[in-house]
PDB file of C-alpha atoms in Angstrom:
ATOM      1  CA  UNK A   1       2.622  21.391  -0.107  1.00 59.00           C
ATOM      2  CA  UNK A   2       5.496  20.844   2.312  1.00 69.00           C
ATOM      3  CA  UNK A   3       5.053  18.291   5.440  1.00 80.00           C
ATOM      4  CA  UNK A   4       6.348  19.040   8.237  1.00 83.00           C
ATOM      5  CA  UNK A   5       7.260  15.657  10.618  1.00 89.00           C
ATOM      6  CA  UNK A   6       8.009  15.845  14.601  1.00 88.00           C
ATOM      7  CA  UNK A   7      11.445  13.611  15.778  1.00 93.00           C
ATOM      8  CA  UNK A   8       8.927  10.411  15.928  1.00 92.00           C
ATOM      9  CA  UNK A   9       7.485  10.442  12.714  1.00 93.00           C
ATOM     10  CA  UNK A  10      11.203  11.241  11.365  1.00 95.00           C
ATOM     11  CA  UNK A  11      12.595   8.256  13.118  1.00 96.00           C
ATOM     12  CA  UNK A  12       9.930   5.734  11.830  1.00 96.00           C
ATOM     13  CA  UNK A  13      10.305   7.189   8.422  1.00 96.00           C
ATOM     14  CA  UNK A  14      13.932   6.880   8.911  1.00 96.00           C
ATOM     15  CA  UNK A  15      13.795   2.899   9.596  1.00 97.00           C
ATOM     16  CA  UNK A  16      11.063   2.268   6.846  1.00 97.00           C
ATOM     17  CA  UNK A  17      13.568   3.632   4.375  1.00 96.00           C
ATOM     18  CA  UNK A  18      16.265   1.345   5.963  1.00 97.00           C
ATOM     19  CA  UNK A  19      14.316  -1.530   6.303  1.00 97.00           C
ATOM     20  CA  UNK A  20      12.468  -1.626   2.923  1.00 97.00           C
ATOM     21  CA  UNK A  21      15.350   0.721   1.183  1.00 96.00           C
ATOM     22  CA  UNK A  22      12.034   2.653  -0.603  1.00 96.00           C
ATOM     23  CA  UNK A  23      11.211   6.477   0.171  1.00 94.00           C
ATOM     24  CA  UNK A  24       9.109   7.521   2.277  1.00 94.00           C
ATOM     25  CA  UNK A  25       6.861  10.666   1.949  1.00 94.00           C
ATOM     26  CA  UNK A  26       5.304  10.910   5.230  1.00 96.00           C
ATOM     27  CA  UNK A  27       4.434   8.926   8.585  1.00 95.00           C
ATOM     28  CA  UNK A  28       1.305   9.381  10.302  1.00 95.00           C
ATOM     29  CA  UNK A  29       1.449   8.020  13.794  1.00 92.00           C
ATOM     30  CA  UNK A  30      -1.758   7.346  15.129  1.00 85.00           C
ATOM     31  CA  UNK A  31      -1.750   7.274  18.867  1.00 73.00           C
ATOM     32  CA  UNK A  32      -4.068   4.716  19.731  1.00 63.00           C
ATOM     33  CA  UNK A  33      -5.561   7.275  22.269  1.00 57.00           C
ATOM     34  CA  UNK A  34      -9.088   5.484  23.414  1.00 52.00           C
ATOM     35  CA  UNK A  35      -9.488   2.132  24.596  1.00 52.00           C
ATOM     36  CA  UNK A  36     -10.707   0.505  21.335  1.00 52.00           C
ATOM     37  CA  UNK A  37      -7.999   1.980  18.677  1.00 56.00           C
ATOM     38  CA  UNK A  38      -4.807   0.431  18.205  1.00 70.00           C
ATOM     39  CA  UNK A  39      -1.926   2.455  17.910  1.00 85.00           C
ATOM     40  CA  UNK A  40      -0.544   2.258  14.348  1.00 90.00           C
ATOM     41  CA  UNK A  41       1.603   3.835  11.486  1.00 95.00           C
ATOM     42  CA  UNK A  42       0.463   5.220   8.358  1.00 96.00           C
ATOM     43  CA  UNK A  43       3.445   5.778   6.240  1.00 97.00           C
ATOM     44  CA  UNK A  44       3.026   6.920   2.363  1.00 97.00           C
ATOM     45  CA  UNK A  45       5.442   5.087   0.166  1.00 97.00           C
ATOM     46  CA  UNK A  46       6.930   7.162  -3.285  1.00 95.00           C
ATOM     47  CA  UNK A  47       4.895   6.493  -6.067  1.00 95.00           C
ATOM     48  CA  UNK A  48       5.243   3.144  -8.301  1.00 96.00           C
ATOM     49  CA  UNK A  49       7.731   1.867  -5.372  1.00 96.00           C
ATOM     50  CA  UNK A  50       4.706   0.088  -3.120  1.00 97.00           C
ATOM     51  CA  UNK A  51       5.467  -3.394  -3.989  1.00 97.00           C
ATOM     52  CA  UNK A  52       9.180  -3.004  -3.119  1.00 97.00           C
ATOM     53  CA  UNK A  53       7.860  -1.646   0.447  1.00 97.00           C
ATOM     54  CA  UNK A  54       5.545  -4.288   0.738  1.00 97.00           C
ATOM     55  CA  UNK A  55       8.260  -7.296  -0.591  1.00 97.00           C
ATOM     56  CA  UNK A  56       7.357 -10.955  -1.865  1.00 96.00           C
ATOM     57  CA  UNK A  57       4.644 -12.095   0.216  1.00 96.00           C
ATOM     58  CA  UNK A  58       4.778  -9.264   2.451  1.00 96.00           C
ATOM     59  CA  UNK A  59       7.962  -9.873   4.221  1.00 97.00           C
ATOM     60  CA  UNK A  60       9.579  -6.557   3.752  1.00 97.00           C
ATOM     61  CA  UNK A  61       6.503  -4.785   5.789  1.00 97.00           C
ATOM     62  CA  UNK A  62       6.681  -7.030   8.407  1.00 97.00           C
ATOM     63  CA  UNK A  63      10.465  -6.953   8.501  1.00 97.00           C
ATOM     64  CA  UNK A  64       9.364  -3.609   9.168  1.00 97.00           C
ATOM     65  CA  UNK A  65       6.680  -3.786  11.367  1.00 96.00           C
ATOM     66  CA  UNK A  66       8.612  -6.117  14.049  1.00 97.00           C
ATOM     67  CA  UNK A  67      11.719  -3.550  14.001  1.00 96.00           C
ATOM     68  CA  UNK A  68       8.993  -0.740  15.107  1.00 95.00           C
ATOM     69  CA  UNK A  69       6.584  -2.990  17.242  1.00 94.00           C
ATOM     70  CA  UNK A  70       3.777  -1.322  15.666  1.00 93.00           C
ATOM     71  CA  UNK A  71       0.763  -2.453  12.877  1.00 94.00           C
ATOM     72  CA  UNK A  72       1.708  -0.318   9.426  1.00 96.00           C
ATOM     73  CA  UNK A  73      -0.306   0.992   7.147  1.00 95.00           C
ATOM     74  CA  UNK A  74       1.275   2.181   3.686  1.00 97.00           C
ATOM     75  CA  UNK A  75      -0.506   4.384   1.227  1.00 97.00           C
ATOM     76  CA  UNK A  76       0.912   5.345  -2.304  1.00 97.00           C
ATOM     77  CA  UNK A  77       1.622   8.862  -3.155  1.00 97.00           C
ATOM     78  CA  UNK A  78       0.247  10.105  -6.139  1.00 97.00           C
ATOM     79  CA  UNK A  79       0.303  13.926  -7.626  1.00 95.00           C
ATOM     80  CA  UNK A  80      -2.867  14.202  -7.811  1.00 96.00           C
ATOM     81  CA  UNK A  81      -5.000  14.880  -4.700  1.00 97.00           C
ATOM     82  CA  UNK A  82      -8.147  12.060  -6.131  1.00 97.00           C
ATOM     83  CA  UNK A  83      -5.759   9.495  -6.706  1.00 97.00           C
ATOM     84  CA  UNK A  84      -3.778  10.043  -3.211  1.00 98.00           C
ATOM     85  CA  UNK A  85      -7.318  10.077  -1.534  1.00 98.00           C
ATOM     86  CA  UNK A  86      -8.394   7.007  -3.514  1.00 97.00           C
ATOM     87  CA  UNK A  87      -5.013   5.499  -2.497  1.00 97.00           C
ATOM     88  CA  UNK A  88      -5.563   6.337   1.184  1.00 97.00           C
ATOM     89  CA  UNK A  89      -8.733   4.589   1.740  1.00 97.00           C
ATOM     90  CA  UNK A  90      -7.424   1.681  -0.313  1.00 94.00           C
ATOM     91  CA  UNK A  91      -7.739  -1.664  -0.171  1.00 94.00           C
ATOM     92  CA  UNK A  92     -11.814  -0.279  -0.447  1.00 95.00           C
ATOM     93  CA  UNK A  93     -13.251  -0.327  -3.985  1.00 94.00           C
ATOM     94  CA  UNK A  94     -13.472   3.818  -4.900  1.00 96.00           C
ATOM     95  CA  UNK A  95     -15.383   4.674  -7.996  1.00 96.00           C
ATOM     96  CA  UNK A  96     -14.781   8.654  -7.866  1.00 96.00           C
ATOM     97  CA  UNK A  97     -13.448  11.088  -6.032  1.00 97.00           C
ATOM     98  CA  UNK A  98     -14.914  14.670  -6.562  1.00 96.00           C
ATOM     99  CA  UNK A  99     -13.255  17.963  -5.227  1.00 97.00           C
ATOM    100  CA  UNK A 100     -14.900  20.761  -4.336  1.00 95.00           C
ATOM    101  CA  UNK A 101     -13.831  23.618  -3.643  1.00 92.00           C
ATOM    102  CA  UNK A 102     -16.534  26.274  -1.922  1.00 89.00           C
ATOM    103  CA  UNK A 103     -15.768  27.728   1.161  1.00 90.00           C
ATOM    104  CA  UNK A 104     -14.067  24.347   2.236  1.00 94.00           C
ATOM    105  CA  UNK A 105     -12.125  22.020   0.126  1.00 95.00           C
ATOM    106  CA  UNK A 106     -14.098  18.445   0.570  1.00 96.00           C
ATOM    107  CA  UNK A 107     -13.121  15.633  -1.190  1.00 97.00           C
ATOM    108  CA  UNK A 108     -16.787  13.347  -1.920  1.00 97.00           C
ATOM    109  CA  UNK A 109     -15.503  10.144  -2.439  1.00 97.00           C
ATOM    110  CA  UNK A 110     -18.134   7.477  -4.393  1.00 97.00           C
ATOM    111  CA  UNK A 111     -17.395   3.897  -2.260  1.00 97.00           C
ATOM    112  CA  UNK A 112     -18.883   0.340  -3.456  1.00 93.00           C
ATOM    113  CA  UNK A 113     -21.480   0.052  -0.521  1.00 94.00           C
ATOM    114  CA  UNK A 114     -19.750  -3.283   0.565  1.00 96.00           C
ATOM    115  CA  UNK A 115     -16.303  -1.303   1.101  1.00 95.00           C
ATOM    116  CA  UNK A 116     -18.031   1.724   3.093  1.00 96.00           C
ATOM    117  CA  UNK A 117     -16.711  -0.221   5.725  1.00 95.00           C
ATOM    118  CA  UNK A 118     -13.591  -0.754   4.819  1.00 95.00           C
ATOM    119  CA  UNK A 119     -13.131   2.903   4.326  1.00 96.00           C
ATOM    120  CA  UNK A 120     -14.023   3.918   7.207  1.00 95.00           C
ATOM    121  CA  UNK A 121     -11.737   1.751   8.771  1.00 92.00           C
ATOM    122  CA  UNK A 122     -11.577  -0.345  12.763  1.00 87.00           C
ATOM    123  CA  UNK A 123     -13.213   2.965  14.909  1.00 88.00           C
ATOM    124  CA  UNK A 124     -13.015   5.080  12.295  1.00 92.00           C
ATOM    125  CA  UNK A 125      -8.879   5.240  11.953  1.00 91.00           C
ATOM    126  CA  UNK A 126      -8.612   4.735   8.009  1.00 94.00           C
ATOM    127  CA  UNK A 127     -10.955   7.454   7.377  1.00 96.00           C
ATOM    128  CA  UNK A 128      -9.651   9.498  10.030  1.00 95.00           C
ATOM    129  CA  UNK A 129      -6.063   8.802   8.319  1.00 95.00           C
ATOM    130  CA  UNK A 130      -7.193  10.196   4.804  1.00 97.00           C
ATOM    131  CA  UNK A 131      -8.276  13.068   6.385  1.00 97.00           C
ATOM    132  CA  UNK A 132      -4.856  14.011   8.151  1.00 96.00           C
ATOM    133  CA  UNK A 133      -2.891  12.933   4.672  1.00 97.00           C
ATOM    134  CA  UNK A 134      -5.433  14.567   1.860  1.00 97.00           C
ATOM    135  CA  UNK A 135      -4.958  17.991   4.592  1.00 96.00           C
ATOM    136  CA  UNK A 136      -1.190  17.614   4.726  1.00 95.00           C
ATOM    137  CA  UNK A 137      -0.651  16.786   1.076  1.00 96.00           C
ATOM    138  CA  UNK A 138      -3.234  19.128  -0.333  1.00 96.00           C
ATOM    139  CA  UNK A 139      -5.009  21.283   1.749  1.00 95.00           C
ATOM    140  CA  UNK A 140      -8.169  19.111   1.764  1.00 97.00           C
ATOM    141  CA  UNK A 141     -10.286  20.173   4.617  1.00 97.00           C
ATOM    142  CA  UNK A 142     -12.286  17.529   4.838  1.00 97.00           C
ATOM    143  CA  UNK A 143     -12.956  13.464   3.256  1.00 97.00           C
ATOM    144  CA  UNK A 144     -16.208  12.620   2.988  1.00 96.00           C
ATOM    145  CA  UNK A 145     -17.940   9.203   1.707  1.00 96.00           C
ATOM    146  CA  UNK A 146     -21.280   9.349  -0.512  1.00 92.00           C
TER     147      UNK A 146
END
C-alpha cells in the first residue's frame, strides 16, 4: 500500500534521512491542534535500522529533533500489519494483536493493563497515531485496545 506524503512530511522525512543517514518510510505530523496536544512527528524508521535512528544514548534522535524543533516519535516498519501495529503503540507491553476483517478491518490489540496508558498515549496522540499509520500502511480502519 503506497503512502502518499504532502511537501512537509517530505521535508522532515528528508532531514531524518540526513540527520540519522537511516530510511524513512513515512512521517506523520501531528498538528498539535487543541490546547493540550503538543505538536509532534511520528516518523517510521526501515525495519532492523531503529537503533541506528535512535544512535548511542539517543543522540542521533535528538540531533534530529533540535534540527526540526519538534518532539519525534519513531516507529519500526514491519511487513506485517500486527507487528507494525504492535510497533506503533510501542514502548507499551502488547500481548496480541488480532485482525478482523468484517465489514471493517479492526485491529483488537491485547495491552498489559499497566501500559493501557501508555498506548493510548498524552490526549490520546499515540493511539490516534496507530490509527493514521495501521490505515496508511494497511488499510486498517480502525485500532482498538481490549
Amino acid at each position: 500500500m503506497g503512502v502518499t506524503l504532502d511537501d512537509d512530511a517530505r521535508q522532515y522525512l528528508a532531514a531524518f534521512e540526513d540527520v540519522t543517514d537511516v530510511s524513512g518510510q513515512d512521517c506523520l505530523i501531528t498538528d498539535g491542534s487543541t490546547a493540550d496536544a503538543d505538536e509532534r512527528l511520528t516518523v517510521v524508521v526501515s525495519s532492523g535500522r531503529m537503533s541506528e535512528a535512535i544512535g548511542p544514548g539517543g543522540r542521533t534522535v535528538r540531533q534530529y529533533e533540535e534540527r526540526v524543533g519538534k518532539p519525534v516519535r519513531l516507529v519500526e516498519d514491519a511487513d506485517d500489519p500486527e507487528a507494525f501495529v504492535a510497533n506503533a503503540l510501542s514502548p507499551a507491553a502488547v500481548y496480541n494483536v488480532t485482525i478482523s476483517e468484517n465489514d471493517d478491518t479492526v485491529a483488537y490489540v491485547e495491552v498489559a493493563d499497566e501500559d493501557r496508558g501508555v498506548a493510548i498515549g498524552s490526549n490520546g496522540q499515540t493511539i490516534e497515531a496507530a490509527r493514521t499509520l495501521a490505515r496508511r500502511h494497511f488499510g486498517i480502519d480502525d485500532v482498538q485496545l481490549i
